[in-house]
PDB file of C-alpha atoms in Angstrom:
ATOM      1  CA  MET A  90       5.807  -7.070  -7.411  1.00 47.00           C
ATOM      2  CA  THR A  91       9.589  -7.096  -7.074  1.00 48.00           C
ATOM      3  CA  GLU A  92      11.021  -4.251  -5.074  1.00 56.00           C
ATOM      4  CA  VAL A  93      13.488  -1.976  -6.873  1.00 57.00           C
ATOM      5  CA  GLU A  94      15.334   1.199  -6.015  1.00 64.00           C
ATOM      6  CA  ALA A  95      13.041   4.211  -5.982  1.00 63.00           C
ATOM      7  CA  PRO A  96      13.442   6.484  -9.023  1.00 72.00           C
ATOM      8  CA  SER A  97      14.861   9.915  -8.303  1.00 80.00           C
ATOM      9  CA  PRO A  98      12.933  12.055  -8.316  1.00 91.00           C
ATOM     10  CA  VAL A  99       9.775  10.065  -7.684  1.00 95.00           C
ATOM     11  CA  ARG A 100       7.130  11.405 -10.056  1.00 97.00           C
ATOM     12  CA  VAL A 101       3.722  11.650  -8.376  1.00 98.00           C
ATOM     13  CA  LEU A 102       0.229  12.309  -9.723  1.00 98.00           C
ATOM     14  CA  ILE A 103      -2.484  13.293  -7.235  1.00 97.00           C
ATOM     15  CA  VAL A 104      -6.080  12.420  -8.144  1.00 97.00           C
ATOM     16  CA  ASP A 105      -8.799  13.773  -5.863  1.00 95.00           C
ATOM     17  CA  ASP A 106     -12.072  15.615  -6.382  1.00 92.00           C
ATOM     18  CA  GLU A 107     -11.239  18.213  -3.718  1.00 92.00           C
ATOM     19  CA  ALA A 108      -8.842  20.961  -4.813  1.00 93.00           C
ATOM     20  CA  LEU A 109      -7.886  21.677  -1.203  1.00 93.00           C
ATOM     21  CA  ILE A 110      -6.796  18.064  -0.673  1.00 93.00           C
ATOM     22  CA  ARG A 111      -4.795  18.095  -3.897  1.00 95.00           C
ATOM     23  CA  SER A 112      -2.993  21.326  -3.053  1.00 95.00           C
ATOM     24  CA  GLY A 113      -2.264  20.191   0.516  1.00 95.00           C
ATOM     25  CA  LEU A 114      -0.760  16.887  -0.591  1.00 95.00           C
ATOM     26  CA  ALA A 115       1.207  18.605  -3.345  1.00 96.00           C
ATOM     27  CA  MET A 116       2.661  21.082  -0.861  1.00 96.00           C
ATOM     28  CA  ILE A 117       3.745  18.315   1.530  1.00 95.00           C
ATOM     29  CA  LEU A 118       5.237  16.075  -1.139  1.00 96.00           C
ATOM     30  CA  GLY A 119       6.828  18.996  -2.990  1.00 94.00           C
ATOM     31  CA  SER A 120       8.864  19.813   0.110  1.00 94.00           C
ATOM     32  CA  ALA A 121      10.751  16.516  -0.259  1.00 94.00           C
ATOM     33  CA  PRO A 122      13.874  16.900  -2.429  1.00 94.00           C
ATOM     34  CA  ASP A 123      13.421  13.510  -4.093  1.00 95.00           C
ATOM     35  CA  ILE A 124       9.696  13.795  -4.955  1.00 96.00           C
ATOM     36  CA  THR A 125       8.130  15.790  -7.791  1.00 96.00           C
ATOM     37  CA  VAL A 126       4.374  16.267  -8.113  1.00 97.00           C
ATOM     38  CA  VAL A 127       3.998  16.250 -11.883  1.00 97.00           C
ATOM     39  CA  ALA A 128       0.251  16.981 -11.909  1.00 97.00           C
ATOM     40  CA  SER A 129      -2.970  16.890  -9.906  1.00 96.00           C
ATOM     41  CA  CYS A 130      -6.474  16.417 -11.246  1.00 96.00           C
ATOM     42  CA  GLU A 131      -9.975  15.084 -10.709  1.00 94.00           C
ATOM     43  CA  GLY A 132     -10.838  11.482 -11.483  1.00 93.00           C
ATOM     44  CA  ALA A 133     -12.163  12.094 -14.992  1.00 93.00           C
ATOM     45  CA  GLN A 134      -8.759  13.412 -16.102  1.00 95.00           C
ATOM     46  CA  ALA A 135      -6.683  10.718 -14.362  1.00 95.00           C
ATOM     47  CA  LEU A 136      -6.097   8.375 -17.293  1.00 94.00           C
ATOM     48  CA  ALA A 137      -5.045  11.175 -19.647  1.00 95.00           C
ATOM     49  CA  ALA A 138      -2.769  12.648 -16.974  1.00 96.00           C
ATOM     50  CA  VAL A 139      -1.049   9.302 -16.455  1.00 96.00           C
ATOM     51  CA  ARG A 140      -0.464   8.935 -20.191  1.00 95.00           C
ATOM     52  CA  ASP A 141       0.866  12.493 -20.494  1.00 95.00           C
ATOM     53  CA  GLU A 142       2.978  12.710 -17.340  1.00 96.00           C
ATOM     54  CA  ARG A 143       4.141   9.075 -16.856  1.00 95.00           C
ATOM     55  CA  PRO A 144       4.121   9.211 -13.026  1.00 97.00           C
ATOM     56  CA  ASP A 145       5.817   6.549 -10.917  1.00 96.00           C
ATOM     57  CA  VAL A 146       3.137   6.800  -8.220  1.00 96.00           C
ATOM     58  CA  VAL A 147      -0.517   7.822  -8.342  1.00 97.00           C
ATOM     59  CA  LEU A 148      -2.294   8.898  -5.164  1.00 97.00           C
ATOM     60  CA  LEU A 149      -5.927   8.123  -5.973  1.00 96.00           C
ATOM     61  CA  ASP A 150      -9.004   9.071  -3.987  1.00 93.00           C
ATOM     62  CA  ILE A 151     -10.992   5.894  -3.468  1.00 89.00           C
ATOM     63  CA  ARG A 152     -14.357   7.646  -3.760  1.00 85.00           C
ATOM     64  CA  MET A 153     -15.080  10.588  -6.056  1.00 87.00           C
ATOM     65  CA  PRO A 154     -18.351  12.012  -7.407  1.00 84.00           C
ATOM     66  CA  ASP A 155     -17.348  12.391 -11.070  1.00 81.00           C
ATOM     67  CA  VAL A 156     -15.843   8.921 -11.513  1.00 87.00           C
ATOM     68  CA  ASP A 157     -15.422   6.075  -9.055  1.00 87.00           C
ATOM     69  CA  GLY A 158     -11.866   5.617  -7.789  1.00 91.00           C
ATOM     70  CA  LEU A 159     -12.087   1.858  -8.234  1.00 91.00           C
ATOM     71  CA  THR A 160     -12.992   2.368 -11.896  1.00 93.00           C
ATOM     72  CA  VAL A 161      -9.929   4.574 -12.343  1.00 94.00           C
ATOM     73  CA  LEU A 162      -7.764   1.983 -10.575  1.00 94.00           C
ATOM     74  CA  ARG A 163      -9.045  -0.769 -12.841  1.00 93.00           C
ATOM     75  CA  ARG A 164      -8.257   1.279 -15.951  1.00 93.00           C
ATOM     76  CA  LEU A 165      -4.794   2.186 -14.706  1.00 94.00           C
ATOM     77  CA  THR A 166      -3.864  -1.427 -13.981  1.00 91.00           C
ATOM     78  CA  GLU A 167      -4.835  -2.317 -17.548  1.00 91.00           C
ATOM     79  CA  LEU A 168      -2.183   0.009 -19.006  1.00 91.00           C
ATOM     80  CA  PRO A 169       0.904  -1.638 -20.570  1.00 88.00           C
ATOM     81  CA  ASP A 170       3.242  -0.137 -17.946  1.00 90.00           C
ATOM     82  CA  PRO A 171       0.986   0.959 -15.073  1.00 93.00           C
ATOM     83  CA  PRO A 172       2.188   3.191 -12.246  1.00 95.00           C
ATOM     84  CA  TYR A 173       1.988   2.116  -8.628  1.00 94.00           C
ATOM     85  CA  VAL A 174      -1.303   3.301  -7.137  1.00 95.00           C
ATOM     86  CA  ALA A 175      -1.891   4.165  -3.482  1.00 93.00           C
ATOM     87  CA  MET A 176      -5.508   4.758  -2.529  1.00 91.00           C
ATOM     88  CA  LEU A 177      -6.424   7.834  -0.497  1.00 90.00           C
ATOM     89  CA  THR A 178      -9.030   6.790   2.043  1.00 83.00           C
ATOM     90  CA  THR A 179     -11.111   7.995   4.961  1.00 76.00           C
ATOM     91  CA  PHE A 180     -12.577   5.863   7.706  1.00 62.00           C
ATOM     92  CA  ASP A 181     -15.996   5.964   6.052  1.00 55.00           C
ATOM     93  CA  THR A 182     -14.829   4.155   2.900  1.00 58.00           C
ATOM     94  CA  ASP A 183     -14.243   0.733   4.451  1.00 60.00           C
ATOM     95  CA  GLU A 184     -16.456  -1.087   1.973  1.00 67.00           C
ATOM     96  CA  TYR A 185     -14.160  -0.074  -0.908  1.00 76.00           C
ATOM     97  CA  LEU A 186     -10.839  -1.183   0.579  1.00 76.00           C
ATOM     98  CA  GLY A 187     -11.121  -4.904  -0.076  1.00 75.00           C
ATOM     99  CA  GLU A 188     -12.040  -4.356  -3.722  1.00 81.00           C
ATOM    100  CA  ALA A 189      -9.147  -1.934  -4.197  1.00 83.00           C
ATOM    101  CA  LEU A 190      -6.813  -4.566  -2.768  1.00 79.00           C
ATOM    102  CA  ARG A 191      -8.173  -7.172  -5.183  1.00 80.00           C
ATOM    103  CA  LEU A 192      -7.684  -4.795  -8.110  1.00 84.00           C
ATOM    104  CA  GLY A 193      -4.006  -4.378  -7.283  1.00 84.00           C
ATOM    105  CA  ALA A 194      -3.669  -1.231  -5.165  1.00 87.00           C
ATOM    106  CA  SER A 195      -0.095  -0.837  -3.914  1.00 86.00           C
ATOM    107  CA  GLY A 196      -1.065   0.920  -0.714  1.00 85.00           C
ATOM    108  CA  PHE A 197      -3.652   2.701   1.377  1.00 86.00           C
ATOM    109  CA  LEU A 198      -3.147   6.129   2.930  1.00 87.00           C
ATOM    110  CA  LEU A 199      -5.516   8.001   5.196  1.00 84.00           C
ATOM    111  CA  LYS A 200      -6.068  11.558   4.024  1.00 84.00           C
ATOM    112  CA  ASP A 201      -4.951  12.900   7.392  1.00 84.00           C
ATOM    113  CA  THR A 202      -1.687  10.931   7.347  1.00 84.00           C
ATOM    114  CA  ASP A 203       1.200  12.683   9.117  1.00 88.00           C
ATOM    115  CA  PRO A 204       3.282  14.590   6.524  1.00 91.00           C
ATOM    116  CA  GLU A 205       6.506  12.754   7.365  1.00 90.00           C
ATOM    117  CA  ILE A 206       4.777   9.383   7.069  1.00 86.00           C
ATOM    118  CA  LEU A 207       3.167  10.471   3.791  1.00 90.00           C
ATOM    119  CA  VAL A 208       6.563  11.226   2.253  1.00 92.00           C
ATOM    120  CA  ARG A 209       8.048   7.937   3.481  1.00 88.00           C
ATOM    121  CA  SER A 210       5.028   6.040   2.200  1.00 88.00           C
ATOM    122  CA  VAL A 211       5.261   7.504  -1.294  1.00 92.00           C
ATOM    123  CA  ARG A 212       8.930   6.537  -1.435  1.00 91.00           C
ATOM    124  CA  ALA A 213       8.021   2.994  -0.380  1.00 85.00           C
ATOM    125  CA  VAL A 214       5.281   2.727  -2.982  1.00 89.00           C
ATOM    126  CA  ALA A 215       7.732   3.853  -5.677  1.00 90.00           C
ATOM    127  CA  THR A 216       9.952   0.840  -4.901  1.00 84.00           C
ATOM    128  CA  GLY A 217       7.045  -1.605  -5.163  1.00 80.00           C
ATOM    129  CA  ALA A 218       7.063  -2.202  -1.409  1.00 75.00           C
ATOM    130  CA  GLY A 219       3.611  -0.701  -0.902  1.00 76.00           C
ATOM    131  CA  CYS A 220       2.393   1.229   2.109  1.00 78.00           C
ATOM    132  CA  LEU A 221      -0.240   0.831   4.778  1.00 72.00           C
ATOM    133  CA  SER A 222      -0.863   1.599   8.411  1.00 64.00           C
ATOM    134  CA  PRO A 223      -1.997  -0.897  11.063  1.00 59.00           C
ATOM    135  CA  SER A 224      -5.324   0.940  11.350  1.00 63.00           C
ATOM    136  CA  VAL A 225      -5.966   0.401   7.656  1.00 67.00           C
ATOM    137  CA  VAL A 226      -4.872  -3.246   7.887  1.00 62.00           C
ATOM    138  CA  ARG A 227      -7.555  -3.872  10.502  1.00 61.00           C
ATOM    139  CA  ARG A 228     -10.165  -2.266   8.273  1.00 64.00           C
ATOM    140  CA  LEU A 229      -9.064  -4.513   5.418  1.00 59.00           C
ATOM    141  CA  ARG A 230      -9.625  -7.612   7.535  1.00 55.00           C
ATOM    142  CA  HIS A 231     -12.373  -9.720   5.999  1.00 51.00           C
ATOM    143  CA  PRO A 232     -14.886 -11.411   8.284  1.00 46.00           C
ATOM    144  CA  ALA A 233     -13.171 -14.732   8.930  1.00 44.00           C
ATOM    145  CA  ARG A 234     -15.015 -17.688   7.529  1.00 41.00           C
ATOM    146  CA  ALA A 235     -13.945 -20.927   9.188  1.00 39.00           C
ATOM    147  CA  GLY A 236     -12.411 -22.280   5.995  1.00 44.00           C
ATOM    148  CA  ALA A 237     -10.574 -19.070   5.114  1.00 47.00           C
ATOM    149  CA  SER A 238      -9.238 -18.721   8.659  1.00 51.00           C
ATOM    150  CA  TYR A 239      -8.024 -22.306   8.658  1.00 53.00           C
ATOM    151  CA  GLN A 240      -6.277 -21.902   5.293  1.00 65.00           C
ATOM    152  CA  ALA A 241      -4.573 -18.720   6.452  1.00 69.00           C
ATOM    153  CA  SER A 242      -3.343 -20.395   9.628  1.00 77.00           C
ATOM    154  CA  GLU A 243      -2.059 -23.353   7.621  1.00 81.00           C
ATOM    155  CA  ALA A 244      -0.135 -21.079   5.265  1.00 82.00           C
ATOM    156  CA  VAL A 245       1.460 -19.107   8.104  1.00 86.00           C
ATOM    157  CA  SER A 246       2.385 -22.263  10.019  1.00 86.00           C
ATOM    158  CA  ALA A 247       4.546 -23.300   7.048  1.00 88.00           C
ATOM    159  CA  LEU A 248       6.798 -20.272   7.572  1.00 92.00           C
ATOM    160  CA  SER A 249      10.035 -20.411   9.528  1.00 94.00           C
ATOM    161  CA  PRO A 250      10.198 -18.493  12.848  1.00 93.00           C
ATOM    162  CA  ARG A 251      12.168 -15.675  11.201  1.00 95.00           C
ATOM    163  CA  GLU A 252       9.711 -15.500   8.309  1.00 95.00           C
ATOM    164  CA  ARG A 253       6.831 -15.315  10.779  1.00 93.00           C
ATOM    165  CA  GLN A 254       8.574 -12.451  12.535  1.00 93.00           C
ATOM    166  CA  VAL A 255       9.061 -10.591   9.251  1.00 94.00           C
ATOM    167  CA  LEU A 256       5.417 -11.195   8.347  1.00 92.00           C
ATOM    168  CA  ALA A 257       4.303  -9.791  11.687  1.00 91.00           C
ATOM    169  CA  TYR A 258       6.319  -6.616  11.112  1.00 90.00           C
ATOM    170  CA  VAL A 259       4.897  -6.342   7.581  1.00 87.00           C
ATOM    171  CA  GLY A 260       1.471  -6.549   9.215  1.00 82.00           C
ATOM    172  CA  GLN A 261       2.395  -3.593  11.400  1.00 81.00           C
ATOM    173  CA  GLY A 262       3.149  -1.563   8.287  1.00 76.00           C
ATOM    174  CA  LEU A 263       6.903  -1.346   8.864  1.00 80.00           C
ATOM    175  CA  SER A 264       9.253  -0.657   5.962  1.00 80.00           C
ATOM    176  CA  ASN A 265      12.117  -2.983   5.091  1.00 85.00           C
ATOM    177  CA  ALA A 266      14.576  -0.590   6.737  1.00 84.00           C
ATOM    178  CA  GLU A 267      12.522  -0.540   9.951  1.00 86.00           C
ATOM    179  CA  ILE A 268      12.233  -4.329   9.965  1.00 91.00           C
ATOM    180  CA  GLY A 269      15.976  -4.649   9.436  1.00 93.00           C
ATOM    181  CA  ALA A 270      16.673  -2.324  12.358  1.00 93.00           C
ATOM    182  CA  ARG A 271      14.399  -4.291  14.697  1.00 94.00           C
ATOM    183  CA  MET A 272      15.784  -7.657  13.646  1.00 95.00           C
ATOM    184  CA  HIS A 273      19.400  -6.440  13.355  1.00 96.00           C
ATOM    185  CA  ILE A 274      19.752  -7.671   9.777  1.00 96.00           C
ATOM    186  CA  ALA A 275      20.539  -5.978   6.458  1.00 94.00           C
ATOM    187  CA  VAL A 276      17.770  -4.504   4.328  1.00 90.00           C
ATOM    188  CA  ALA A 277      18.778  -6.843   1.498  1.00 91.00           C
ATOM    189  CA  THR A 278      18.186  -9.786   3.851  1.00 95.00           C
ATOM    190  CA  VAL A 279      14.768  -8.401   4.767  1.00 93.00           C
ATOM    191  CA  LYS A 280      13.890  -8.212   1.064  1.00 90.00           C
ATOM    192  CA  ASP A 281      14.855 -11.876   0.685  1.00 94.00           C
ATOM    193  CA  TYR A 282      12.650 -12.808   3.639  1.00 95.00           C
ATOM    194  CA  VAL A 283       9.717 -10.774   2.311  1.00 92.00           C
ATOM    195  CA  ARG A 284      10.063 -12.352  -1.113  1.00 91.00           C
ATOM    196  CA  ALA A 285      10.079 -15.840   0.442  1.00 94.00           C
ATOM    197  CA  VAL A 286       7.062 -15.021   2.618  1.00 93.00           C
ATOM    198  CA  LEU A 287       5.000 -13.776  -0.323  1.00 90.00           C
ATOM    199  CA  THR A 288       5.858 -16.888  -2.315  1.00 91.00           C
ATOM    200  CA  LYS A 289       5.016 -19.306   0.499  1.00 91.00           C
ATOM    201  CA  LEU A 290       1.756 -17.536   1.303  1.00 89.00           C
ATOM    202  CA  GLY A 291       0.771 -17.332  -2.355  1.00 86.00           C
ATOM    203  CA  VAL A 292      -0.054 -13.614  -2.176  1.00 82.00           C
ATOM    204  CA  ALA A 293       0.713 -10.933  -4.743  1.00 74.00           C
ATOM    205  CA  ASN A 294       2.102  -8.217  -2.490  1.00 77.00           C
ATOM    206  CA  ARG A 295       2.894  -7.252   1.096  1.00 79.00           C
ATOM    207  CA  ILE A 296      -0.480  -5.542   1.491  1.00 78.00           C
ATOM    208  CA  GLN A 297      -2.237  -8.891   1.092  1.00 79.00           C
ATOM    209  CA  ALA A 298       0.367 -10.501   3.356  1.00 84.00           C
ATOM    210  CA  ALA A 299      -0.316  -7.886   6.038  1.00 81.00           C
ATOM    211  CA  VAL A 300      -4.048  -8.567   5.936  1.00 78.00           C
ATOM    212  CA  LEU A 301      -3.388 -12.295   6.290  1.00 83.00           C
ATOM    213  CA  ALA A 302      -1.010 -11.706   9.212  1.00 83.00           C
ATOM    214  CA  ASP A 303      -3.637  -9.646  10.993  1.00 77.00           C
ATOM    215  CA  ARG A 304      -6.365 -12.206  10.269  1.00 78.00           C
ATOM    216  CA  VAL A 305      -4.461 -14.988  12.050  1.00 81.00           C
ATOM    217  CA  GLY A 306      -3.482 -12.786  15.015  1.00 81.00           C
ATOM    218  CA  LEU A 307       0.210 -12.650  14.178  1.00 80.00           C
ATOM    219  CA  VAL A 308       0.368  -8.861  14.427  1.00 71.00           C
ATOM    220  CA  GLU A 309      -0.916  -8.842  18.009  1.00 64.00           C
ATOM    221  CA  GLU A 310       1.590 -11.544  18.954  1.00 51.00           C
ATOM    222  CA  GLN A 311       4.482  -9.399  17.718  1.00 51.00           C
ATOM    223  CA  GLU A 312       3.351  -6.070  19.156  1.00 47.00           C
ATOM    224  CA  PRO A 313       5.193  -5.031  22.345  1.00 43.00           C
TER     225      PRO A 313
END
């Protein structure tokens, strides 16, 4: 997806089976001047809420008792103009993460994410940049088959040194602004690098690029 400027305010829908989780997230996000929580609901009401409220971002629990989060994600991505969807996860839902990535999730957030990081992540998702943390990236790592590992290494080796550096920072979950600050380049230049990296790697979004970077060990190489 091409990154754009975040809408203002960012309209957010929270979908979770636990009312306490919904109210907590709504309170945190509602404190940000540029974010509006337009609704919160359980999974069974998610599709209707999206149609009624037209959110920019949906925070979607990956596992719910009334309806599976992956089923909701699949239905949302089939809409004519789907919102960006970030999956709400816990460390005991690892088996669902890879499928959510395949279905087009724009990000993964742990339910106990720091409030400041949560707000920044929602803003990033609203631009199409996606969001993830290094801990989630490692849980998204697929067991490396020899062929898959070789293909990933081949794809990364085709990148320029600067593109490899950008990919490593993407793998760490850094935003474009954070990457620009570390590399001492403009955010617009970072966007150009990210776009080139996604094209060369043949991946759909920076979440998939981050998983690939971690798989080939590029993230560890870049970490201080």
